[in-house]
JSON list of C-alpha atoms in Angstrom, two decimals:
[
{"chain": "Y", "resi": 1, "resn": "MET", "atom": "CA", "xyz": [0.06, -0.24, 0.35]},
{"chain": "Y", "resi": 2, "resn": "LYS", "atom": "CA", "xyz": [1.36, 3.29, -0.78]},
{"chain": "Y", "resi": 3, "resn": "LEU", "atom": "CA", "xyz": [2.22, 6.12, 2.31]},
{"chain": "Y", "resi": 4, "resn": "ARG", "atom": "CA", "xyz": [-0.05, 8.26, 0.51]},
{"chain": "Y", "resi": 5, "resn": "ASN", "atom": "CA", "xyz": [-3.19, 5.99, 0.88]},
{"chain": "Y", "resi": 6, "resn": "MET", "atom": "CA", "xyz": [-2.59, 4.79, 4.40]},
{"chain": "Y", "resi": 7, "resn": "LYS", "atom": "CA", "xyz": [-4.36, 6.37, 7.40]},
{"chain": "Y", "resi": 8, "resn": "ARG", "atom": "CA", "xyz": [-2.00, 9.33, 9.35]},
{"chain": "Y", "resi": 9, "resn": "ASN", "atom": "CA", "xyz": [-0.52, 7.86, 12.22]},
{"chain": "Y", "resi": 10, "resn": "GLU", "atom": "CA", "xyz": [2.23, 7.94, 14.40]},
{"chain": "Y", "resi": 11, "resn": "ASP", "atom": "CA", "xyz": [4.27, 5.15, 12.20]},
{"chain": "Y", "resi": 12, "resn": "THR", "atom": "CA", "xyz": [3.39, 7.65, 8.64]},
{"chain": "Y", "resi": 13, "resn": "GLU", "atom": "CA", "xyz": [3.77, 10.43, 10.33]},
{"chain": "Y", "resi": 14, "resn": "GLN", "atom": "CA", "xyz": [7.89, 8.96, 11.24]},
{"chain": "Y", "resi": 15, "resn": "ILE", "atom": "CA", "xyz": [7.82, 8.13, 7.68]},
{"chain": "Y", "resi": 16, "resn": "HIS", "atom": "CA", "xyz": [6.89, 12.22, 6.14]},
{"chain": "Y", "resi": 17, "resn": "VAL", "atom": "CA", "xyz": [10.44, 12.99, 8.71]},
{"chain": "Y", "resi": 18, "resn": "MET", "atom": "CA", "xyz": [12.46, 10.31, 7.58]},
{"chain": "Y", "resi": 19, "resn": "ASP", "atom": "CA", "xyz": [11.51, 10.71, 4.34]},
{"chain": "Y", "resi": 20, "resn": "TRP", "atom": "CA", "xyz": [12.55, 14.48, 3.88]},
{"chain": "Y", "resi": 21, "resn": "ALA", "atom": "CA", "xyz": [15.74, 13.73, 6.30]},
{"chain": "Y", "resi": 22, "resn": "ALA", "atom": "CA", "xyz": [16.52, 11.85, 3.31]},
{"chain": "Y", "resi": 23, "resn": "GLY", "atom": "CA", "xyz": [16.35, 14.71, 0.67]},
{"chain": "Y", "resi": 24, "resn": "ALA", "atom": "CA", "xyz": [17.52, 17.01, 2.98]},
{"chain": "Y", "resi": 25, "resn": "GLU", "atom": "CA", "xyz": [20.65, 15.21, 3.58]},
{"chain": "Y", "resi": 26, "resn": "SER", "atom": "CA", "xyz": [22.59, 17.07, 1.33]},
{"chain": "Y", "resi": 27, "resn": "ALA", "atom": "CA", "xyz": [21.83, 20.84, 3.28]},
{"chain": "Y", "resi": 28, "resn": "TYR", "atom": "CA", "xyz": [22.65, 19.00, 6.15]},
{"chain": "Y", "resi": 29, "resn": "PRO", "atom": "CA", "xyz": [25.21, 16.05, 5.74]},
{"chain": "Y", "resi": 30, "resn": "GLU", "atom": "CA", "xyz": [24.63, 15.12, 9.41]},
{"chain": "Y", "resi": 31, "resn": "LEU", "atom": "CA", "xyz": [21.34, 13.83, 8.36]},
{"chain": "Y", "resi": 32, "resn": "ARG", "atom": "CA", "xyz": [22.53, 10.92, 7.14]},
{"chain": "Y", "resi": 33, "resn": "TRP", "atom": "CA", "xyz": [22.75, 9.71, 10.81]},
{"chain": "Y", "resi": 34, "resn": "LEU", "atom": "CA", "xyz": [19.05, 10.26, 11.62]},
{"chain": "Y", "resi": 35, "resn": "HIS", "atom": "CA", "xyz": [17.55, 6.94, 12.97]},
{"chain": "Y", "resi": 36, "resn": "HIS", "atom": "CA", "xyz": [14.68, 5.45, 14.48]},
{"chain": "Y", "resi": 37, "resn": "ILE", "atom": "CA", "xyz": [14.88, 3.31, 17.75]},
{"chain": "Y", "resi": 38, "resn": "PRO", "atom": "CA", "xyz": [12.49, 0.94, 17.33]},
{"chain": "Y", "resi": 39, "resn": "ASN", "atom": "CA", "xyz": [11.78, 0.21, 21.17]},
{"chain": "Y", "resi": 40, "resn": "GLY", "atom": "CA", "xyz": [7.63, -0.02, 20.83]},
{"chain": "Y", "resi": 41, "resn": "GLY", "atom": "CA", "xyz": [4.74, -1.91, 18.53]},
{"chain": "Y", "resi": 42, "resn": "SER", "atom": "CA", "xyz": [3.59, -5.19, 19.91]},
{"chain": "Y", "resi": 43, "resn": "ARG", "atom": "CA", "xyz": [5.65, -8.50, 19.36]},
{"chain": "Y", "resi": 44, "resn": "ASN", "atom": "CA", "xyz": [4.96, -12.03, 20.03]},
{"chain": "Y", "resi": 45, "resn": "GLY", "atom": "CA", "xyz": [5.88, -13.17, 23.96]},
{"chain": "Y", "resi": 46, "resn": "ALA", "atom": "CA", "xyz": [9.35, -14.68, 22.67]},
{"chain": "Y", "resi": 47, "resn": "GLU", "atom": "CA", "xyz": [10.04, -12.13, 20.08]},
{"chain": "Y", "resi": 48, "resn": "ALA", "atom": "CA", "xyz": [9.37, -10.00, 23.17]},
{"chain": "Y", "resi": 49, "resn": "ALA", "atom": "CA", "xyz": [12.00, -11.33, 25.88]},
{"chain": "Y", "resi": 50, "resn": "ARG", "atom": "CA", "xyz": [14.73, -11.77, 23.03]},
{"chain": "Y", "resi": 51, "resn": "LEU", "atom": "CA", "xyz": [14.25, -8.26, 22.92]},
{"chain": "Y", "resi": 52, "resn": "ARG", "atom": "CA", "xyz": [13.69, -6.73, 26.48]},
{"chain": "Y", "resi": 53, "resn": "ARG", "atom": "CA", "xyz": [17.68, -9.27, 26.66]},
{"chain": "Y", "resi": 54, "resn": "MET", "atom": "CA", "xyz": [19.19, -7.29, 23.32]},
{"chain": "Y", "resi": 55, "resn": "GLY", "atom": "CA", "xyz": [18.44, -4.24, 25.41]},
{"chain": "Y", "resi": 56, "resn": "VAL", "atom": "CA", "xyz": [15.08, -2.85, 24.17]},
{"chain": "Y", "resi": 57, "resn": "LYS", "atom": "CA", "xyz": [13.61, -0.27, 26.78]},
{"chain": "Y", "resi": 58, "resn": "ARG", "atom": "CA", "xyz": [10.64, 1.21, 27.29]},
{"chain": "Y", "resi": 59, "resn": "GLY", "atom": "CA", "xyz": [10.19, 4.82, 26.84]},
{"chain": "Y", "resi": 60, "resn": "ILE", "atom": "CA", "xyz": [13.33, 5.63, 24.27]},
{"chain": "Y", "resi": 61, "resn": "SER", "atom": "CA", "xyz": [12.19, 7.50, 22.25]},
{"chain": "Y", "resi": 62, "resn": "ASP", "atom": "CA", "xyz": [11.37, 7.10, 18.28]},
{"chain": "Y", "resi": 63, "resn": "ILE", "atom": "CA", "xyz": [14.44, 9.42, 16.38]},
{"chain": "Y", "resi": 64, "resn": "CYS", "atom": "CA", "xyz": [18.07, 11.04, 17.50]},
{"chain": "Y", "resi": 65, "resn": "LEU", "atom": "CA", "xyz": [20.40, 12.33, 15.96]},
{"chain": "Y", "resi": 66, "resn": "PRO", "atom": "CA", "xyz": [23.69, 11.46, 17.34]},
{"chain": "Y", "resi": 67, "resn": "PHE", "atom": "CA", "xyz": [25.52, 14.70, 16.25]},
{"chain": "Y", "resi": 68, "resn": "PRO", "atom": "CA", "xyz": [26.10, 17.67, 18.52]},
{"chain": "Y", "resi": 69, "resn": "HIS", "atom": "CA", "xyz": [24.85, 21.12, 17.99]},
{"chain": "Y", "resi": 70, "resn": "GLY", "atom": "CA", "xyz": [24.63, 24.28, 19.63]},
{"chain": "Y", "resi": 71, "resn": "ARG", "atom": "CA", "xyz": [25.40, 23.12, 23.31]},
{"chain": "Y", "resi": 72, "resn": "TYR", "atom": "CA", "xyz": [23.98, 19.83, 22.45]},
{"chain": "Y", "resi": 73, "resn": "HIS", "atom": "CA", "xyz": [24.85, 16.75, 22.56]},
{"chain": "Y", "resi": 74, "resn": "GLY", "atom": "CA", "xyz": [22.38, 15.46, 19.72]},
{"chain": "Y", "resi": 75, "resn": "LEU", "atom": "CA", "xyz": [18.42, 15.37, 19.47]},
{"chain": "Y", "resi": 76, "resn": "TYR", "atom": "CA", "xyz": [15.90, 12.59, 20.27]},
{"chain": "Y", "resi": 77, "resn": "ILE", "atom": "CA", "xyz": [12.01, 13.78, 19.15]},
{"chain": "Y", "resi": 78, "resn": "GLU", "atom": "CA", "xyz": [9.25, 11.77, 20.46]},
{"chain": "Y", "resi": 79, "resn": "MET", "atom": "CA", "xyz": [6.71, 11.49, 18.21]},
{"chain": "Y", "resi": 80, "resn": "LYS", "atom": "CA", "xyz": [2.89, 11.69, 18.64]},
{"chain": "Y", "resi": 81, "resn": "TYR", "atom": "CA", "xyz": [-0.41, 12.06, 16.55]},
{"chain": "Y", "resi": 82, "resn": "GLY", "atom": "CA", "xyz": [-3.02, 13.20, 17.56]},
{"chain": "Y", "resi": 83, "resn": "ARG", "atom": "CA", "xyz": [-4.33, 13.84, 20.96]},
{"chain": "Y", "resi": 84, "resn": "ASN", "atom": "CA", "xyz": [-2.13, 10.93, 22.11]},
{"chain": "Y", "resi": 85, "resn": "ARG", "atom": "CA", "xyz": [0.82, 11.98, 24.80]},
{"chain": "Y", "resi": 86, "resn": "PRO", "atom": "CA", "xyz": [4.00, 10.56, 25.54]},
{"chain": "Y", "resi": 87, "resn": "THR", "atom": "CA", "xyz": [4.09, 8.03, 28.56]},
{"chain": "Y", "resi": 88, "resn": "GLN", "atom": "CA", "xyz": [5.84, 8.07, 31.66]},
{"chain": "Y", "resi": 89, "resn": "GLU", "atom": "CA", "xyz": [8.94, 6.34, 30.56]},
{"chain": "Y", "resi": 90, "resn": "GLN", "atom": "CA", "xyz": [9.13, 8.06, 27.69]},
{"chain": "Y", "resi": 91, "resn": "GLN", "atom": "CA", "xyz": [9.00, 11.61, 30.17]},
{"chain": "Y", "resi": 92, "resn": "GLU", "atom": "CA", "xyz": [11.34, 10.28, 32.18]},
{"chain": "Y", "resi": 93, "resn": "PHE", "atom": "CA", "xyz": [13.79, 9.66, 29.33]},
{"chain": "Y", "resi": 94, "resn": "LEU", "atom": "CA", "xyz": [12.82, 12.90, 28.14]},
{"chain": "Y", "resi": 95, "resn": "ARG", "atom": "CA", "xyz": [14.05, 14.04, 31.07]},
{"chain": "Y", "resi": 96, "resn": "ALA", "atom": "CA", "xyz": [17.04, 12.23, 31.56]},
{"chain": "Y", "resi": 97, "resn": "MET", "atom": "CA", "xyz": [18.26, 13.27, 28.21]},
{"chain": "Y", "resi": 98, "resn": "ALA", "atom": "CA", "xyz": [17.96, 16.31, 28.82]},
{"chain": "Y", "resi": 99, "resn": "GLU", "atom": "CA", "xyz": [19.42, 16.85, 31.77]},
{"chain": "Y", "resi": 100, "resn": "ALA", "atom": "CA", "xyz": [21.79, 14.97, 30.74]},
{"chain": "Y", "resi": 101, "resn": "GLY", "atom": "CA", "xyz": [22.66, 18.23, 28.11]},
{"chain": "Y", "resi": 102, "resn": "HIS", "atom": "CA", "xyz": [20.43, 16.52, 24.32]},
{"chain": "Y", "resi": 103, "resn": "CYS", "atom": "CA", "xyz": [17.89, 18.58, 23.28]},
{"chain": "Y", "resi": 104, "resn": "VAL", "atom": "CA", "xyz": [14.86, 16.65, 23.47]},
{"chain": "Y", "resi": 105, "resn": "ALA", "atom": "CA", "xyz": [11.20, 17.03, 21.77]},
{"chain": "Y", "resi": 106, "resn": "VAL", "atom": "CA", "xyz": [8.05, 15.59, 21.04]},
{"chain": "Y", "resi": 107, "resn": "CYS", "atom": "CA", "xyz": [6.71, 16.39, 17.91]},
{"chain": "Y", "resi": 108, "resn": "HIS", "atom": "CA", "xyz": [2.53, 15.83, 16.75]},
{"chain": "Y", "resi": 109, "resn": "ASP", "atom": "CA", "xyz": [3.37, 15.85, 12.99]},
{"chain": "Y", "resi": 110, "resn": "ALA", "atom": "CA", "xyz": [5.86, 15.47, 10.57]},
{"chain": "Y", "resi": 111, "resn": "GLN", "atom": "CA", "xyz": [5.99, 18.76, 9.84]},
{"chain": "Y", "resi": 112, "resn": "SER", "atom": "CA", "xyz": [7.03, 19.24, 13.58]},
{"chain": "Y", "resi": 113, "resn": "ALA", "atom": "CA", "xyz": [9.72, 16.96, 13.95]},
{"chain": "Y", "resi": 114, "resn": "VAL", "atom": "CA", "xyz": [11.16, 18.72, 10.25]},
{"chain": "Y", "resi": 115, "resn": "ASP", "atom": "CA", "xyz": [10.83, 21.86, 11.50]},
{"chain": "Y", "resi": 116, "resn": "MET", "atom": "CA", "xyz": [12.24, 21.29, 15.05]},
{"chain": "Y", "resi": 117, "resn": "ILE", "atom": "CA", "xyz": [15.33, 19.10, 13.07]},
{"chain": "Y", "resi": 118, "resn": "GLU", "atom": "CA", "xyz": [16.13, 21.53, 10.91]},
{"chain": "Y", "resi": 119, "resn": "ARG", "atom": "CA", "xyz": [16.37, 24.44, 14.01]},
{"chain": "Y", "resi": 120, "resn": "TYR", "atom": "CA", "xyz": [18.25, 21.86, 15.76]},
{"chain": "Y", "resi": 121, "resn": "VAL", "atom": "CA", "xyz": [20.85, 21.85, 12.81]},
{"chain": "Y", "resi": 122, "resn": "THR", "atom": "CA", "xyz": [20.85, 25.29, 12.03]},
{"chain": "Y", "resi": 123, "resn": "LEU", "atom": "CA", "xyz": [21.98, 25.94, 15.47]},
{"chain": "Y", "resi": 124, "resn": "GLY", "atom": "CA", "xyz": [25.10, 28.46, 16.33]},
{"chain": "Y", "resi": 125, "resn": "GLU", "atom": "CA", "xyz": [27.97, 27.42, 18.26]},
{"chain": "Y", "resi": 126, "resn": "ARG", "atom": "CA", "xyz": [26.98, 27.44, 22.01]},
{"chain": "Y", "resi": 127, "resn": "ALA", "atom": "CA", "xyz": [23.39, 28.00, 21.15]},
{"chain": "Y", "resi": 128, "resn": "ILE", "atom": "CA", "xyz": [20.24, 26.75, 22.48]},
{"chain": "Y", "resi": 129, "resn": "LEU", "atom": "CA", "xyz": [17.40, 26.41, 21.18]},
{"chain": "Y", "resi": 130, "resn": "LYS", "atom": "CA", "xyz": [14.70, 29.55, 21.77]},
{"chain": "Y", "resi": 131, "resn": "VAL", "atom": "CA", "xyz": [10.95, 30.60, 20.42]},
{"chain": "Y", "resi": 132, "resn": "THR", "atom": "CA", "xyz": [9.29, 33.55, 21.01]},
{"chain": "Y", "resi": 133, "resn": "GLY", "atom": "CA", "xyz": [6.21, 33.87, 21.23]},
{"chain": "Y", "resi": 134, "resn": "GLY", "atom": "CA", "xyz": [5.13, 30.56, 21.37]},
{"chain": "Y", "resi": 135, "resn": "SER", "atom": "CA", "xyz": [4.98, 29.29, 17.97]},
{"chain": "Y", "resi": 136, "resn": "PHE", "atom": "CA", "xyz": [7.11, 28.46, 14.43]},
{"chain": "Y", "resi": 137, "resn": "ASP", "atom": "CA", "xyz": [5.89, 28.34, 12.00]},
{"chain": "Y", "resi": 138, "resn": "GLY", "atom": "CA", "xyz": [2.61, 27.79, 12.48]},
{"chain": "Y", "resi": 139, "resn": "LYS", "atom": "CA", "xyz": [3.51, 25.89, 15.16]},
{"chain": "Y", "resi": 140, "resn": "ASN", "atom": "CA", "xyz": [2.54, 25.62, 18.70]},
{"chain": "Y", "resi": 141, "resn": "VAL", "atom": "CA", "xyz": [5.60, 25.27, 20.95]},
{"chain": "Y", "resi": 142, "resn": "TYR", "atom": "CA", "xyz": [6.20, 25.01, 24.42]},
{"chain": "Y", "resi": 143, "resn": "TRP", "atom": "CA", "xyz": [8.65, 23.88, 27.27]},
{"chain": "Y", "resi": 144, "resn": "ASP", "atom": "CA", "xyz": [6.78, 21.83, 30.34]},
{"chain": "Y", "resi": 145, "resn": "ARG", "atom": "CA", "xyz": [8.64, 21.95, 33.87]},
{"chain": "Y", "resi": 146, "resn": "ASN", "atom": "CA", "xyz": [11.06, 19.48, 32.86]},
{"chain": "Y", "resi": 147, "resn": "HIS", "atom": "CA", "xyz": [13.10, 21.00, 29.64]},
{"chain": "Y", "resi": 148, "resn": "ILE", "atom": "CA", "xyz": [11.20, 19.18, 27.36]},
{"chain": "Y", "resi": 149, "resn": "CYS", "atom": "CA", "xyz": [9.92, 20.68, 24.35]},
{"chain": "Y", "resi": 150, "resn": "HIS", "atom": "CA", "xyz": [6.45, 19.82, 22.88]},
{"chain": "Y", "resi": 151, "resn": "VAL", "atom": "CA", "xyz": [5.92, 20.79, 18.64]},
{"chain": "Y", "resi": 152, "resn": "GLU", "atom": "CA", "xyz": [2.17, 20.36, 17.39]},
{"chain": "Y", "resi": 153, "resn": "THR", "atom": "CA", "xyz": [-0.23, 22.14, 15.04]},
{"chain": "Y", "resi": 154, "resn": "MET", "atom": "CA", "xyz": [-2.52, 24.80, 16.46]},
{"chain": "Y", "resi": 155, "resn": "GLN", "atom": "CA", "xyz": [-5.57, 23.83, 15.77]},
{"chain": "Y", "resi": 156, "resn": "GLU", "atom": "CA", "xyz": [-4.23, 20.61, 18.12]},
{"chain": "Y", "resi": 157, "resn": "ARG", "atom": "CA", "xyz": [-4.12, 22.38, 20.87]},
{"chain": "Y", "resi": 158, "resn": "GLN", "atom": "CA", "xyz": [-8.17, 24.06, 20.74]}
]
């Protein structure tokens, strides 16, 4: 089935992000290292047990760019779609990564994630991610008390 015929969900949004990144590598070569961390999903019991023994952990973010920019060591993005929110384990992971010096975000659609990645890879030396007025490119942006950046379309907040 073609992506355009699939129902939009977290998976399709993430595919759009990775498709964009593949096309943007010439502008941002470090996007070659942008990757998905497959720690979620449903699996049969034997496979789930094997993956846990191999190091799969609940709460690890969906997307990682292990390349430093600004004052950050790397970027972690937790993808959500619609009204879905991060689990407790996901919040704990993002908080720990923020405390360790990573840029972290929860993005609620592909364009939000693309916007976040572009802002991250264009940060100047020793810069931090700043947003004035609570928005960029038609997205609502806010930081929670754990220093986790949330990016979502304006209509999702209504």
